[in-house]
Amino acid sequence: MATSLRTREGGPASGRPAFRRTHGEGPFRFATTGAGVLVLVIMAAIAVFLIVRAIPALQANTSNFFTEQVWSPNGTTPVFGIAALAFGTLISSLLALIMALPVAVGVALFISHYAPRRLAGVLGYVIDLLAAVPSVVYGLWGVIFLVPFMVGPSQFLNTYFGWIPLFGGDQVVGRSILTGSVVLAIMILPIIAAISREVFLQAPKSLEEASLALGATRWEMIRMAVLPFGRPGVISAAMLGLGRAMGETIAVALIFPATFEITFRVLSANGNSIAANIANGFGEATAVGRGALIASGLVLFVITLLINMAARLIIARRREYSGSAL
């Protein structure tokens, strides 16, 4: 026999929640909808601003903006293209992600499932601090320490692995795409590790205990219960780190040789990115040059948007895990 619940005043218990829901749901829905619309409006405003400011420079350009490798928008005959800059941005960011992602996931798993509680707390605090270090600090460290240090490893890779196109070439220097990618990897590693750690800590304890009860080792439990649960979060963290790497300015501007050439040889004196080129060239740019830099920023905006959309599609394909990870 069901017993109806009543409030302290004697009325039915279902009355108060319904009253609160009626008077609280409307403002909350309005606030959340407004926040979502505001984000879309801001993105649309940024896109419109970039397009409007870039059109005059694109009209003055005497070459194909998407295929030209030369960047000379400040001359009497403007010639500039985004091909080399977009290539440098993508290859350096992808190399950084390839280097940072396995290490970040390993660090996150160690903190969440292997380290003692006190050590895990200290390591988590250190990871959070590293994520807050300004990028100019990483850039200065890269110029002063990493560039001279990378000469030896670069020569080793060129000598013994030169048959791989990435490590080929006759000229090996410290200021290269590989050095810039290492700095970017160190920059994005704390971000990926911090987000992945929080995702792994949210894995259902019931699944972990069930795996261990069935005789699984700790690694088998992580592989069967923790990693499938945290895969959407790791993908999101990786895409966030990739976006940070693609938009990084000061660190890569200090390290990249600032050349305009498409090459897969990451050990040679080549390399540039869209963000670094904007930082290096905006101060001395003419009106057409500033428009050209804004047009390159528009390309970076579109590339980042497409990467985020691709990440959402990847997560949506794994809906069996994404529902439990949210």
Short mmCIF file of C-alpha atoms in Angstrom, two decimals:
data_model
loop_
_atom_site.label_atom_id
_atom_site.label_comp_id
_atom_site.label_asym_id
_atom_site.label_seq_id
_atom_site.Cartn_x
_atom_site.Cartn_y
_atom_site.Cartn_z
CA MET A 1 0.00 0.00 0.00
CA ALA A 2 1.54 3.28 -1.11
CA THR A 3 1.86 6.03 1.46
CA SER A 4 1.59 9.61 0.21
CA LEU A 5 4.33 11.93 1.40
CA ARG A 6 3.33 15.22 2.99
CA THR A 7 5.24 18.36 3.87
CA ARG A 8 5.71 19.81 7.35
CA GLU A 9 2.76 22.15 6.74
CA GLY A 10 0.52 19.21 5.89
CA GLY A 11 0.27 19.68 2.13
CA PRO A 12 1.26 17.08 -0.47
CA ALA A 13 5.00 16.76 -0.98
CA SER A 14 4.70 16.90 -4.76
CA GLY A 15 3.28 20.41 -4.66
CA ARG A 16 6.44 22.27 -3.65
CA PRO A 17 8.79 20.73 -6.20
CA ALA A 18 6.25 21.41 -8.96
CA PHE A 19 5.92 25.03 -7.82
CA ARG A 20 9.66 25.48 -7.70
CA ARG A 21 10.08 23.77 -11.06
CA THR A 22 7.48 26.03 -12.66
CA HIS A 23 9.04 29.25 -11.38
CA GLY A 24 12.70 28.24 -11.74
CA GLU A 25 12.83 26.37 -15.02
CA GLY A 26 11.90 29.35 -17.18
CA PRO A 27 14.68 31.73 -16.09
CA PHE A 28 17.23 28.92 -16.08
CA ARG A 29 16.27 27.83 -19.60
CA PHE A 30 16.39 31.44 -20.77
CA ALA A 31 19.85 31.93 -19.25
CA THR A 32 21.32 28.75 -20.74
CA THR A 33 19.77 29.41 -24.16
CA GLY A 34 21.08 32.96 -24.07
CA ALA A 35 24.57 31.74 -23.21
CA GLY A 36 24.56 29.29 -26.12
CA VAL A 37 23.29 31.92 -28.55
CA LEU A 38 25.87 34.41 -27.27
CA VAL A 39 28.71 32.02 -28.08
CA LEU A 40 27.40 31.56 -31.61
CA VAL A 41 27.01 35.33 -32.03
CA ILE A 42 30.59 35.94 -30.88
CA MET A 43 31.95 33.32 -33.28
CA ALA A 44 29.90 34.75 -36.14
CA ALA A 45 31.08 38.29 -35.30
CA ILE A 46 34.71 37.16 -35.31
CA ALA A 47 34.25 35.43 -38.67
CA VAL A 48 32.54 38.48 -40.20
CA PHE A 49 35.27 40.80 -38.91
CA LEU A 50 38.02 38.63 -40.34
CA ILE A 51 36.28 38.30 -43.72
CA VAL A 52 35.57 42.03 -44.05
CA ARG A 53 39.14 43.04 -43.14
CA ALA A 54 40.70 40.38 -45.36
CA ILE A 55 38.75 41.04 -48.59
CA PRO A 56 40.72 44.17 -49.70
CA ALA A 57 44.05 42.38 -49.29
CA LEU A 58 42.81 39.29 -51.11
CA GLN A 59 41.62 41.49 -53.97
CA ALA A 60 45.05 43.16 -54.18
CA ASN A 61 46.87 39.82 -54.14
CA THR A 62 48.43 38.90 -57.48
CA SER A 63 48.75 35.16 -56.77
CA ASN A 64 46.62 32.29 -55.52
CA PHE A 65 46.14 32.72 -51.78
CA PHE A 66 45.68 29.00 -51.11
CA THR A 67 48.56 27.58 -53.19
CA GLU A 68 51.23 30.29 -53.15
CA GLN A 69 54.18 29.70 -50.80
CA VAL A 70 55.73 33.18 -51.04
CA TRP A 71 54.71 35.72 -48.40
CA SER A 72 55.39 39.27 -49.60
CA PRO A 73 52.24 41.36 -49.08
CA ASN A 74 54.06 44.62 -48.29
CA GLY A 75 55.62 45.20 -51.70
CA THR A 76 54.31 47.33 -54.53
CA THR A 77 53.01 44.12 -56.13
CA PRO A 78 51.54 42.06 -53.26
CA VAL A 79 52.26 38.35 -53.56
CA PHE A 80 51.29 36.11 -50.67
CA GLY A 81 49.80 32.70 -49.98
CA ILE A 82 48.88 30.52 -47.04
CA ALA A 83 50.19 27.16 -48.28
CA ALA A 84 53.55 27.08 -46.46
CA LEU A 85 52.16 28.63 -43.28
CA ALA A 86 49.22 26.25 -43.07
CA PHE A 87 51.52 23.29 -43.73
CA GLY A 88 53.94 24.36 -41.00
CA THR A 89 51.10 24.90 -38.55
CA LEU A 90 49.59 21.48 -39.17
CA ILE A 91 52.80 19.42 -39.21
CA SER A 92 54.25 21.03 -36.07
CA SER A 93 50.96 20.68 -34.19
CA LEU A 94 50.44 17.07 -35.24
CA LEU A 95 54.01 16.15 -34.27
CA ALA A 96 53.47 17.81 -30.91
CA LEU A 97 50.24 15.88 -30.38
CA ILE A 98 51.88 12.58 -31.35
CA MET A 99 54.65 13.17 -28.81
CA ALA A 100 52.46 14.54 -26.01
CA LEU A 101 49.38 12.29 -26.10
CA PRO A 102 50.91 8.93 -25.05
CA VAL A 103 52.95 10.57 -22.28
CA ALA A 104 49.95 12.56 -21.04
CA VAL A 105 47.69 9.50 -20.93
CA GLY A 106 50.40 7.54 -19.10
CA VAL A 107 50.82 10.32 -16.55
CA ALA A 108 47.06 10.52 -16.06
CA LEU A 109 46.76 6.76 -15.52
CA PHE A 110 49.66 6.75 -13.08
CA ILE A 111 48.12 9.54 -11.02
CA SER A 112 44.62 8.07 -11.06
CA HIS A 113 45.30 4.33 -10.62
CA TYR A 114 48.91 3.60 -9.67
CA ALA A 115 50.42 6.34 -7.52
CA PRO A 116 49.86 6.45 -3.75
CA ARG A 117 47.31 9.01 -2.64
CA ARG A 118 49.81 11.56 -1.33
CA LEU A 119 52.07 11.27 -4.37
CA ALA A 120 49.05 11.48 -6.68
CA GLY A 121 47.95 14.71 -5.00
CA VAL A 122 51.40 16.27 -5.39
CA LEU A 123 51.72 15.19 -9.02
CA GLY A 124 48.24 16.45 -9.83
CA TYR A 125 49.10 19.80 -8.30
CA VAL A 126 52.32 19.99 -10.33
CA ILE A 127 50.48 19.13 -13.56
CA ASP A 128 47.95 21.89 -12.89
CA LEU A 129 50.79 24.36 -12.28
CA LEU A 130 52.53 23.40 -15.52
CA ALA A 131 49.30 24.02 -17.43
CA ALA A 132 49.28 27.59 -16.09
CA VAL A 133 52.85 28.49 -17.11
CA PRO A 134 52.83 31.32 -19.71
CA SER A 135 53.86 30.33 -23.21
CA VAL A 136 56.62 32.95 -23.35
CA VAL A 137 58.41 31.06 -20.56
CA TYR A 138 58.37 27.88 -22.66
CA GLY A 139 59.60 29.88 -25.64
CA LEU A 140 62.53 31.42 -23.76
CA TRP A 141 63.44 28.02 -22.33
CA GLY A 142 63.30 26.56 -25.80
CA VAL A 143 65.58 29.24 -27.30
CA ILE A 144 68.14 29.22 -24.49
CA PHE A 145 68.28 25.53 -23.62
CA LEU A 146 66.42 23.32 -26.08
CA VAL A 147 67.72 24.73 -29.37
CA PRO A 148 71.40 23.99 -28.55
CA PHE A 149 70.45 20.69 -26.90
CA MET A 150 68.51 19.44 -29.94
CA VAL A 151 71.52 19.66 -32.25
CA GLY A 152 72.88 16.33 -31.00
CA PRO A 153 69.61 14.34 -31.15
CA SER A 154 68.84 15.86 -34.55
CA GLN A 155 72.20 14.72 -35.94
CA PHE A 156 71.63 11.26 -34.49
CA LEU A 157 68.21 11.00 -36.15
CA ASN A 158 69.62 12.27 -39.43
CA THR A 159 72.53 9.82 -39.35
CA TYR A 160 70.69 6.63 -38.44
CA PHE A 161 67.15 7.38 -39.59
CA GLY A 162 67.81 9.67 -42.53
CA TRP A 163 66.10 7.20 -44.86
CA ILE A 164 62.82 8.36 -43.32
CA PRO A 165 61.66 11.53 -45.14
CA LEU A 166 61.02 13.35 -41.86
CA PHE A 167 64.63 12.99 -40.73
CA GLY A 168 66.34 13.34 -44.10
CA GLY A 169 68.27 16.25 -45.55
CA ASP A 170 71.84 17.52 -45.62
CA GLN A 171 71.38 20.42 -43.20
CA VAL A 172 70.62 19.72 -39.54
CA VAL A 173 70.12 22.62 -37.13
CA GLY A 174 68.67 23.23 -33.69
CA ARG A 175 66.03 25.75 -34.76
CA SER A 176 63.76 23.47 -36.74
CA ILE A 177 60.21 22.18 -36.91
CA LEU A 178 61.15 19.29 -34.64
CA THR A 179 62.43 21.61 -31.89
CA GLY A 180 59.32 23.75 -32.11
CA SER A 181 57.16 20.62 -31.98
CA VAL A 182 58.96 19.46 -28.83
CA VAL A 183 58.22 22.79 -27.14
CA LEU A 184 54.59 22.58 -28.22
CA ALA A 185 54.38 19.01 -26.93
CA ILE A 186 55.67 20.10 -23.52
CA MET A 187 53.16 22.94 -23.50
CA ILE A 188 50.08 20.85 -24.29
CA LEU A 189 51.09 17.81 -22.22
CA PRO A 190 49.83 19.24 -18.87
CA ILE A 191 46.47 20.17 -20.41
CA ILE A 192 45.87 16.70 -21.86
CA ALA A 193 47.12 14.99 -18.70
CA ALA A 194 44.96 17.09 -16.36
CA ILE A 195 41.75 16.51 -18.32
CA SER A 196 42.47 12.81 -18.86
CA ARG A 197 43.21 12.36 -15.15
CA GLU A 198 39.84 13.81 -14.17
CA VAL A 199 38.08 11.61 -16.73
CA PHE A 200 39.83 8.45 -15.51
CA LEU A 201 38.95 9.27 -11.91
CA GLN A 202 35.25 9.32 -12.90
CA ALA A 203 35.32 5.73 -14.15
CA PRO A 204 32.66 3.67 -12.31
CA LYS A 205 34.21 1.84 -9.39
CA SER A 206 31.74 -0.99 -9.90
CA LEU A 207 33.25 -1.79 -13.31
CA GLU A 208 36.78 -1.68 -11.92
CA GLU A 209 35.92 -3.91 -8.96
CA ALA A 210 34.04 -6.34 -11.19
CA SER A 211 37.03 -6.68 -13.49
CA LEU A 212 39.38 -7.31 -10.57
CA ALA A 213 36.93 -9.78 -9.04
CA LEU A 214 36.93 -11.78 -12.26
CA GLY A 215 40.69 -12.19 -12.02
CA ALA A 216 41.88 -9.35 -14.24
CA THR A 217 45.19 -7.68 -13.50
CA ARG A 218 45.30 -3.95 -12.89
CA TRP A 219 46.39 -3.29 -16.46
CA GLU A 220 43.64 -5.54 -17.84
CA MET A 221 41.12 -3.72 -15.65
CA ILE A 222 42.33 -0.37 -17.00
CA ARG A 223 42.24 -1.63 -20.57
CA MET A 224 38.74 -3.10 -20.32
CA ALA A 225 37.01 -0.65 -17.96
CA VAL A 226 38.87 2.65 -17.60
CA LEU A 227 40.16 3.37 -21.10
CA PRO A 228 36.84 2.65 -22.91
CA PHE A 229 35.05 4.86 -20.40
CA GLY A 230 37.57 7.69 -20.72
CA ARG A 231 38.09 7.54 -24.48
CA PRO A 232 35.73 10.44 -25.31
CA GLY A 233 37.36 12.58 -22.65
CA VAL A 234 40.85 11.76 -23.91
CA ILE A 235 39.80 12.65 -27.45
CA SER A 236 38.40 15.95 -26.23
CA ALA A 237 41.60 16.65 -24.29
CA ALA A 238 43.70 15.83 -27.34
CA MET A 239 41.68 18.18 -29.53
CA LEU A 240 41.96 20.92 -26.92
CA GLY A 241 45.72 20.42 -26.83
CA LEU A 242 45.88 20.40 -30.63
CA GLY A 243 43.99 23.68 -30.76
CA ARG A 244 46.40 25.16 -28.22
CA ALA A 245 49.36 24.02 -30.30
CA MET A 246 47.93 25.40 -33.54
CA GLY A 247 47.21 28.79 -32.00
CA GLU A 248 50.46 29.15 -30.06
CA THR A 249 52.30 32.32 -31.03
CA ILE A 250 55.22 33.51 -28.92
CA ALA A 251 56.91 30.17 -28.25
CA VAL A 252 57.02 29.12 -31.90
CA ALA A 253 57.85 32.64 -33.08
CA LEU A 254 61.01 32.51 -30.97
CA ILE A 255 62.08 29.08 -32.24
CA PHE A 256 60.90 28.66 -35.84
CA PRO A 257 63.33 29.91 -38.55
CA ALA A 258 60.44 31.85 -40.14
CA THR A 259 60.86 30.46 -43.65
CA PHE A 260 58.16 29.92 -46.26
CA GLU A 261 58.68 26.47 -47.72
CA ILE A 262 56.72 23.23 -47.76
CA THR A 263 59.00 20.40 -46.67
CA PHE A 264 58.67 17.25 -44.61
CA ARG A 265 62.26 17.49 -43.40
CA VAL A 266 61.70 18.54 -39.82
CA LEU A 267 65.43 18.73 -38.95
CA SER A 268 66.37 21.42 -41.49
CA ALA A 269 66.27 25.19 -41.06
CA ASN A 270 62.68 25.46 -42.20
CA GLY A 271 59.41 26.06 -40.46
CA ASN A 272 56.81 28.67 -39.74
CA SER A 273 53.22 28.86 -38.59
CA ILE A 274 50.26 31.14 -39.11
CA ALA A 275 50.26 32.49 -35.56
CA ALA A 276 54.04 33.03 -35.50
CA ASN A 277 53.94 34.82 -38.85
CA ILE A 278 51.23 37.15 -37.58
CA ALA A 279 53.29 37.98 -34.49
CA ASN A 280 56.47 38.57 -36.48
CA GLY A 281 54.95 40.59 -39.29
CA PHE A 282 52.08 42.63 -37.89
CA GLY A 283 54.19 45.48 -36.49
CA GLU A 284 55.83 46.38 -39.82
CA ALA A 285 52.93 45.48 -42.11
CA THR A 286 51.27 47.92 -44.48
CA ALA A 287 47.52 48.14 -44.91
CA VAL A 288 47.59 45.32 -47.44
CA GLY A 289 50.01 43.37 -45.24
CA ARG A 290 47.71 43.62 -42.22
CA GLY A 291 44.82 42.47 -44.36
CA ALA A 292 46.90 39.51 -45.53
CA LEU A 293 47.74 38.60 -41.94
CA ILE A 294 44.07 38.83 -41.01
CA ALA A 295 43.25 36.57 -43.96
CA SER A 296 45.75 34.02 -42.63
CA GLY A 297 44.09 34.31 -39.23
CA LEU A 298 40.78 33.53 -40.90
CA VAL A 299 42.30 30.34 -42.34
CA LEU A 300 43.54 29.34 -38.89
CA PHE A 301 40.06 30.02 -37.50
CA VAL A 302 38.49 27.74 -40.11
CA ILE A 303 41.08 24.97 -39.62
CA THR A 304 40.54 24.99 -35.85
CA LEU A 305 36.78 24.91 -36.32
CA LEU A 306 37.01 21.95 -38.70
CA ILE A 307 39.25 20.03 -36.30
CA ASN A 308 36.81 20.58 -33.44
CA MET A 309 33.93 19.41 -35.62
CA ALA A 310 35.89 16.30 -36.56
CA ALA A 311 36.52 15.61 -32.89
CA ARG A 312 32.81 15.88 -32.13
CA LEU A 313 32.05 13.41 -34.93
CA ILE A 314 34.60 10.95 -33.54
CA ILE A 315 33.06 11.19 -30.08
CA ALA A 316 29.54 10.83 -31.49
CA ARG A 317 30.54 7.58 -33.22
CA ARG A 318 31.44 6.17 -29.79
CA ARG A 319 28.14 7.03 -28.20
CA GLU A 320 28.12 3.82 -26.20
CA TYR A 321 30.92 5.32 -24.10
CA SER A 322 30.24 9.03 -24.41
CA GLY A 323 26.95 8.75 -22.58
CA SER A 324 28.57 7.32 -19.50
CA ALA A 325 31.51 9.70 -19.61
CA LEU A 326 29.43 12.85 -19.36
#
